[in-house]
Amino acid sequence: MFPSIPKIIASTMLLLAGPATSMSLPTQQAADYSMGFIGCSMSENVAQGYAAIGAKRMWGPYGTGGLVVQSWTDSNSAAWQKFDQQAAKYGKPSAVWVQICIFANPGATYAEVKQLIANARSHSAPNATIYLTGQPQYDAGQYCFLAGQGGAELTDRLAQQAANDTTQNVLYPGTFILHTAEVQDGCHANTAGQQSLGKQAVAFWG
Ligand SMILES: *[C@@H]1O[C@H](CO)[C@@H](O)[C@H](O)[C@H]1NC(C)=O
Ligand SMILES: *[C@@H]1O[C@H](CO)[C@@H](O)[C@H](O)[C@H]1NC(C)=O
């Protein structure tokens, strides 16, 4: 749903009415569900935790399980059709989080990552802000069996590479972390892990 104008005005007034101490230029309040995302089950883990703690800028989970990089390189893929359904529901997003998710084989190349960025732009509102991250990183000695040993690190490096590349105009907000006690199957987050990831996402983009 689009937030109603009265709702936007109401939340603006709430901001204005806040105590003087919290008045130091509040970061621009983004409308509810104005931020999309692409990724896989790991992104759903983030979106689940994000919703569970009451955050609303970003969409909720929408069935992206298994959708690694190669599911998103073709701009007309089934994955992008799912994205477009969300965009039709909430409006084209003004920001998009691209999570680089891989299976150990074939992994991903930087060329593929650049294609994801181009596709994210073409499926979003003009000038949408694009955030890039890798999969969550684990405690020393742990790795996600789906991405393979060193796989999560590769995705994080690719995200940083894109942010360092001035031709791409994307932001790298930081590294998602999943500690051992927050992992349920060697890869995905358990309930505590989802909430931790949700809080990390709020710290990254509100
Ligand atoms: C997009 O950004 C460019 C460059 O900053 C600007 O010239 C253009 O007006 C913006 N377009 C929209 C729709 O905001
Ligand atoms: C990106 O730039 C940062 C800051 O200069 C640097 O620490 C990092 O190693 C770079 N990463 C890649 C993958 O280029």
mmCIF file of C-alpha atoms and ligand atoms in Angstrom:
data_model
loop_
_atom_site.group_PDB
_atom_site.id
_atom_site.type_symbol
_atom_site.label_atom_id
_atom_site.label_comp_id
_atom_site.label_asym_id
_atom_site.label_seq_id
_atom_site.Cartn_x
_atom_site.Cartn_y
_atom_site.Cartn_z
ATOM 1 C CA MET A 1 0.000 0.000 0.000
ATOM 2 C CA PHE A 2 1.097 3.577 -0.569
ATOM 3 C CA PRO A 3 1.337 5.497 2.679
ATOM 4 C CA SER A 4 -1.436 8.058 2.724
ATOM 5 C CA ILE A 5 -0.524 11.740 2.621
ATOM 6 C CA PRO A 6 -2.039 12.288 6.098
ATOM 7 C CA LYS A 7 0.195 9.501 7.373
ATOM 8 C CA ILE A 8 3.297 11.148 5.907
ATOM 9 C CA ILE A 9 2.245 14.499 7.375
ATOM 10 C CA ALA A 10 1.541 12.849 10.717
ATOM 11 C CA SER A 11 4.958 11.221 10.871
ATOM 12 C CA THR A 12 6.600 14.496 9.841
ATOM 13 C CA MET A 13 4.753 16.291 12.614
ATOM 14 C CA LEU A 14 5.821 13.648 15.075
ATOM 15 C CA LEU A 15 9.419 14.294 14.065
ATOM 16 C CA LEU A 16 8.926 18.039 14.441
ATOM 17 C CA ALA A 17 7.239 17.580 17.792
ATOM 18 C CA GLY A 18 10.057 15.428 19.158
ATOM 19 C CA PRO A 19 12.174 16.632 22.079
ATOM 20 C CA ALA A 20 14.696 19.330 21.188
ATOM 21 C CA THR A 21 17.584 16.955 21.864
ATOM 22 C CA SER A 22 16.532 14.691 18.986
ATOM 23 C CA MET A 23 16.055 17.597 16.578
ATOM 24 C CA SER A 24 19.541 17.571 15.075
ATOM 25 C CA LEU A 25 18.486 17.279 11.439
ATOM 26 C CA PRO A 26 16.547 14.011 11.434
ATOM 27 C CA THR A 27 17.606 12.014 8.403
ATOM 28 C CA GLN A 28 14.929 12.256 5.772
ATOM 29 C CA GLN A 29 12.106 9.937 6.766
ATOM 30 C CA ALA A 30 11.693 7.436 3.940
ATOM 31 C CA ALA A 31 8.165 6.309 3.155
ATOM 32 C CA ASP A 32 7.081 2.846 4.254
ATOM 33 C CA TYR A 33 8.000 0.070 1.809
ATOM 34 C CA SER A 34 9.777 2.526 -0.506
ATOM 35 C CA MET A 35 12.920 0.373 -0.514
ATOM 36 C CA GLY A 36 13.144 -2.871 -2.474
ATOM 37 C CA PHE A 37 15.700 -5.632 -2.367
ATOM 38 C CA ILE A 38 17.020 -8.483 -4.451
ATOM 39 C CA GLY A 39 18.856 -11.525 -3.186
ATOM 40 C CA CYS A 40 18.148 -15.000 -1.891
ATOM 41 C CA SER A 41 17.026 -16.780 1.268
ATOM 42 C CA MET A 42 19.711 -14.879 3.163
ATOM 43 C CA SER A 43 18.026 -11.610 2.161
ATOM 44 C CA GLU A 44 14.732 -13.067 3.347
ATOM 45 C CA ASN A 45 16.386 -13.738 6.708
ATOM 46 C CA VAL A 46 17.231 -10.035 6.884
ATOM 47 C CA ALA A 47 13.757 -8.969 5.715
ATOM 48 C CA GLN A 48 12.093 -11.288 8.272
ATOM 49 C CA GLY A 49 14.120 -9.855 11.138
ATOM 50 C CA TYR A 50 13.663 -6.309 9.834
ATOM 51 C CA ALA A 51 9.870 -6.712 9.830
ATOM 52 C CA ALA A 52 9.928 -8.489 13.197
ATOM 53 C CA ILE A 53 11.537 -5.485 14.878
ATOM 54 C CA GLY A 54 8.952 -3.169 13.310
ATOM 55 C CA ALA A 55 11.104 -1.534 10.627
ATOM 56 C CA LYS A 56 9.152 -0.535 7.521
ATOM 57 C CA ARG A 57 11.283 1.281 4.959
ATOM 58 C CA MET A 58 12.160 -1.971 3.180
ATOM 59 C CA TRP A 59 9.778 -4.533 1.710
ATOM 60 C CA GLY A 60 9.068 -7.718 3.613
ATOM 61 C CA PRO A 61 10.123 -11.163 2.349
ATOM 62 C CA TYR A 62 8.689 -12.008 -1.071
ATOM 63 C CA GLY A 63 9.907 -15.484 -1.942
ATOM 64 C CA THR A 64 13.490 -14.937 -3.050
ATOM 65 C CA GLY A 65 14.778 -18.256 -1.682
ATOM 66 C CA GLY A 66 17.458 -19.766 -3.921
ATOM 67 C CA LEU A 67 17.710 -16.662 -6.139
ATOM 68 C CA VAL A 68 21.465 -16.317 -6.427
ATOM 69 C CA VAL A 69 23.253 -13.844 -8.722
ATOM 70 C CA GLN A 70 22.488 -15.756 -11.942
ATOM 71 C CA SER A 71 18.725 -15.541 -11.248
ATOM 72 C CA TRP A 72 18.985 -11.749 -11.525
ATOM 73 C CA THR A 73 21.341 -11.231 -14.480
ATOM 74 C CA ASP A 74 18.493 -11.498 -17.027
ATOM 75 C CA SER A 75 16.329 -8.420 -16.566
ATOM 76 C CA ASN A 76 13.223 -10.387 -17.671
ATOM 77 C CA SER A 77 13.772 -13.394 -15.417
ATOM 78 C CA ALA A 78 11.151 -14.921 -13.130
ATOM 79 C CA ALA A 79 13.052 -13.323 -10.250
ATOM 80 C CA TRP A 80 12.647 -9.835 -11.701
ATOM 81 C CA GLN A 81 8.978 -10.553 -12.388
ATOM 82 C CA LYS A 82 8.561 -11.195 -8.667
ATOM 83 C CA PHE A 83 10.354 -7.924 -7.953
ATOM 84 C CA ASP A 84 8.070 -6.096 -10.391
ATOM 85 C CA GLN A 85 5.013 -7.477 -8.591
ATOM 86 C CA GLN A 86 6.278 -5.868 -5.381
ATOM 87 C CA ALA A 87 7.008 -2.627 -7.236
ATOM 88 C CA ALA A 88 3.460 -2.660 -8.608
ATOM 89 C CA LYS A 89 2.124 -3.071 -5.083
ATOM 90 C CA TYR A 90 4.243 -0.435 -3.312
ATOM 91 C CA GLY A 91 5.401 1.837 -6.156
ATOM 92 C CA LYS A 92 8.789 1.682 -7.841
ATOM 93 C CA PRO A 93 11.326 1.743 -5.035
ATOM 94 C CA SER A 94 13.464 4.828 -4.434
ATOM 95 C CA ALA A 95 16.197 2.635 -2.965
ATOM 96 C CA VAL A 96 17.186 -0.960 -3.568
ATOM 97 C CA TRP A 97 19.408 -3.303 -1.627
ATOM 98 C CA VAL A 98 21.250 -5.743 -3.863
ATOM 99 C CA GLN A 99 22.555 -8.680 -1.880
ATOM 100 C CA ILE A 100 25.119 -10.709 -3.761
ATOM 101 C CA CYS A 101 24.229 -14.345 -3.074
ATOM 102 C CA ILE A 102 26.085 -17.260 -4.580
ATOM 103 C CA PHE A 103 26.223 -20.994 -4.778
ATOM 104 C CA ALA A 104 29.797 -22.291 -4.501
ATOM 105 C CA ASN A 105 29.566 -23.354 -8.115
ATOM 106 C CA PRO A 106 29.396 -21.135 -10.195
ATOM 107 C CA GLY A 107 30.112 -18.372 -7.678
ATOM 108 C CA ALA A 108 29.851 -14.958 -9.334
ATOM 109 C CA THR A 109 31.907 -12.580 -11.437
ATOM 110 C CA TYR A 110 32.185 -8.814 -11.200
ATOM 111 C CA ALA A 111 30.599 -8.540 -14.670
ATOM 112 C CA GLU A 112 27.522 -10.324 -13.303
ATOM 113 C CA VAL A 113 27.400 -7.994 -10.316
ATOM 114 C CA LYS A 114 27.466 -4.959 -12.629
ATOM 115 C CA GLN A 115 24.573 -6.488 -14.587
ATOM 116 C CA LEU A 116 22.582 -6.811 -11.339
ATOM 117 C CA ILE A 117 23.211 -3.144 -10.579
ATOM 118 C CA ALA A 118 22.068 -2.096 -14.067
ATOM 119 C CA ASN A 119 18.945 -4.234 -13.731
ATOM 120 C CA ALA A 120 18.183 -2.869 -10.272
ATOM 121 C CA ARG A 121 18.311 0.647 -11.721
ATOM 122 C CA SER A 122 16.031 -0.191 -14.615
ATOM 123 C CA HIS A 123 13.406 -1.797 -12.336
ATOM 124 C CA SER A 124 13.352 1.075 -9.807
ATOM 125 C CA ALA A 125 12.437 4.743 -9.653
ATOM 126 C CA PRO A 126 14.768 7.163 -11.484
ATOM 127 C CA ASN A 127 17.919 7.855 -9.470
ATOM 128 C CA ALA A 128 17.151 5.181 -6.904
ATOM 129 C CA THR A 129 19.869 4.705 -4.307
ATOM 130 C CA ILE A 130 21.492 1.299 -4.724
ATOM 131 C CA TYR A 131 23.026 -0.423 -1.689
ATOM 132 C CA LEU A 132 25.261 -3.420 -2.260
ATOM 133 C CA THR A 133 26.244 -6.018 0.297
ATOM 134 C CA GLY A 134 27.506 -9.551 0.302
ATOM 135 C CA GLN A 135 26.080 -12.482 2.228
ATOM 136 C CA PRO A 136 26.561 -12.376 5.994
ATOM 137 C CA GLN A 137 30.024 -13.188 7.305
ATOM 138 C CA TYR A 138 30.472 -15.872 9.962
ATOM 139 C CA ASP A 139 32.687 -16.365 12.976
ATOM 140 C CA ALA A 140 36.187 -17.628 12.245
ATOM 141 C CA GLY A 141 36.205 -21.194 10.964
ATOM 142 C CA GLN A 142 32.511 -21.177 9.969
ATOM 143 C CA TYR A 143 31.194 -20.955 6.435
ATOM 144 C CA CYS A 144 27.917 -21.311 4.569
ATOM 145 C CA PHE A 145 27.968 -24.708 2.839
ATOM 146 C CA LEU A 146 25.832 -23.367 -0.024
ATOM 147 C CA ALA A 147 28.277 -20.589 -0.870
ATOM 148 C CA GLY A 148 31.274 -22.803 -0.131
ATOM 149 C CA GLN A 149 34.427 -22.061 1.777
ATOM 150 C CA GLY A 150 35.409 -18.436 1.114
ATOM 151 C CA GLY A 151 32.117 -17.850 -0.696
ATOM 152 C CA ALA A 152 30.626 -15.339 1.722
ATOM 153 C CA GLU A 153 33.923 -13.447 1.691
ATOM 154 C CA LEU A 154 33.867 -13.347 -2.116
ATOM 155 C CA THR A 155 30.384 -11.789 -2.117
ATOM 156 C CA ASP A 156 31.476 -9.140 0.373
ATOM 157 C CA ARG A 157 34.562 -8.321 -1.723
ATOM 158 C CA LEU A 158 32.454 -7.976 -4.873
ATOM 159 C CA ALA A 159 30.116 -5.556 -3.070
ATOM 160 C CA GLN A 160 33.065 -3.441 -1.940
ATOM 161 C CA GLN A 161 34.582 -3.545 -5.403
ATOM 162 C CA ALA A 162 31.369 -2.116 -6.881
ATOM 163 C CA ALA A 163 31.222 0.621 -4.241
ATOM 164 C CA ASN A 164 34.847 1.545 -5.002
ATOM 165 C CA ASP A 165 34.037 1.692 -8.721
ATOM 166 C CA THR A 166 32.974 5.272 -9.475
ATOM 167 C CA THR A 167 31.227 4.154 -12.674
ATOM 168 C CA GLN A 168 28.665 2.212 -10.605
ATOM 169 C CA ASN A 169 27.400 4.858 -8.148
ATOM 170 C CA VAL A 170 26.413 2.356 -5.448
ATOM 171 C CA LEU A 171 26.808 2.382 -1.684
ATOM 172 C CA TYR A 172 28.382 -0.309 0.472
ATOM 173 C CA PRO A 173 26.792 0.182 3.907
ATOM 174 C CA GLY A 174 28.860 -2.483 5.678
ATOM 175 C CA THR A 175 29.192 -6.161 6.405
ATOM 176 C CA PHE A 176 26.346 -8.298 7.716
ATOM 177 C CA ILE A 177 27.529 -10.558 10.550
ATOM 178 C CA LEU A 178 25.989 -13.825 11.740
ATOM 179 C CA HIS A 179 27.542 -15.282 14.871
ATOM 180 C CA THR A 180 27.615 -19.035 15.387
ATOM 181 C CA ALA A 181 24.753 -19.043 17.929
ATOM 182 C CA GLU A 182 22.585 -17.193 15.390
ATOM 183 C CA VAL A 183 22.972 -19.799 12.625
ATOM 184 C CA GLN A 184 20.462 -22.645 12.304
ATOM 185 C CA ASP A 185 21.795 -24.926 9.549
ATOM 186 C CA GLY A 186 25.349 -23.858 8.899
ATOM 187 C CA CYS A 187 24.128 -21.094 6.598
ATOM 188 C CA HIS A 188 20.836 -19.417 7.460
ATOM 189 C CA ALA A 189 19.847 -17.348 10.463
ATOM 190 C CA ASN A 190 17.731 -18.716 13.291
ATOM 191 C CA THR A 191 15.150 -16.421 14.905
ATOM 192 C CA ALA A 192 17.776 -14.611 16.969
ATOM 193 C CA GLY A 193 19.968 -14.311 13.885
ATOM 194 C CA GLN A 194 17.124 -12.854 11.837
ATOM 195 C CA GLN A 195 16.553 -10.170 14.444
ATOM 196 C CA SER A 196 20.249 -9.411 14.589
ATOM 197 C CA LEU A 197 20.356 -9.074 10.795
ATOM 198 C CA GLY A 198 17.227 -6.892 10.893
ATOM 199 C CA LYS A 199 18.898 -4.561 13.380
ATOM 200 C CA GLN A 200 22.026 -4.415 11.240
ATOM 201 C CA ALA A 201 19.857 -3.455 8.245
ATOM 202 C CA VAL A 202 18.194 -0.674 10.263
ATOM 203 C CA ALA A 203 21.660 0.618 11.172
ATOM 204 C CA PHE A 204 22.626 0.521 7.480
ATOM 205 C CA TRP A 205 19.648 2.251 5.897
ATOM 206 C CA GLY A 206 16.946 2.911 8.452
HETATM 207 C C1 LIG B 1 18.652 12.201 -11.464
HETATM 208 O O1 LIG B 1 19.948 12.685 -11.152
HETATM 209 C C2 LIG B 1 20.467 13.538 -12.134
HETATM 210 C C3 LIG B 1 21.907 13.854 -11.765
HETATM 211 O O2 LIG B 1 22.039 14.144 -10.412
HETATM 212 C C4 LIG B 1 19.594 14.787 -12.223
HETATM 213 O O3 LIG B 1 20.079 15.650 -13.208
HETATM 214 C C5 LIG B 1 18.169 14.361 -12.572
HETATM 215 O O4 LIG B 1 17.318 15.481 -12.521
HETATM 216 C C6 LIG B 1 17.656 13.339 -11.585
HETATM 217 N N1 LIG B 1 16.373 12.815 -12.034
HETATM 218 C C7 LIG B 1 15.338 12.641 -11.224
HETATM 219 C C8 LIG B 1 14.112 12.088 -11.851
HETATM 220 O O5 LIG B 1 15.373 12.919 -10.036
HETATM 221 C C1 LIG B 2 37.519 -0.646 -1.428
HETATM 222 O O1 LIG B 2 38.026 0.552 -0.859
HETATM 223 C C2 LIG B 2 38.287 0.450 0.524
HETATM 224 C C3 LIG B 2 38.643 1.827 1.017
HETATM 225 O O2 LIG B 2 39.620 2.411 0.200
HETATM 226 C C4 LIG B 2 39.390 -0.569 0.760
HETATM 227 O O3 LIG B 2 39.623 -0.707 2.137
HETATM 228 C C5 LIG B 2 38.953 -1.903 0.206
HETATM 229 O O4 LIG B 2 40.002 -2.823 0.291
HETATM 230 C C6 LIG B 2 38.520 -1.771 -1.245
HETATM 231 N N1 LIG B 2 37.953 -3.063 -1.616
HETATM 232 C C7 LIG B 2 37.969 -3.549 -2.830
HETATM 233 C C8 LIG B 2 37.441 -4.927 -3.002
HETATM 234 O O5 LIG B 2 38.360 -2.910 -3.798
#
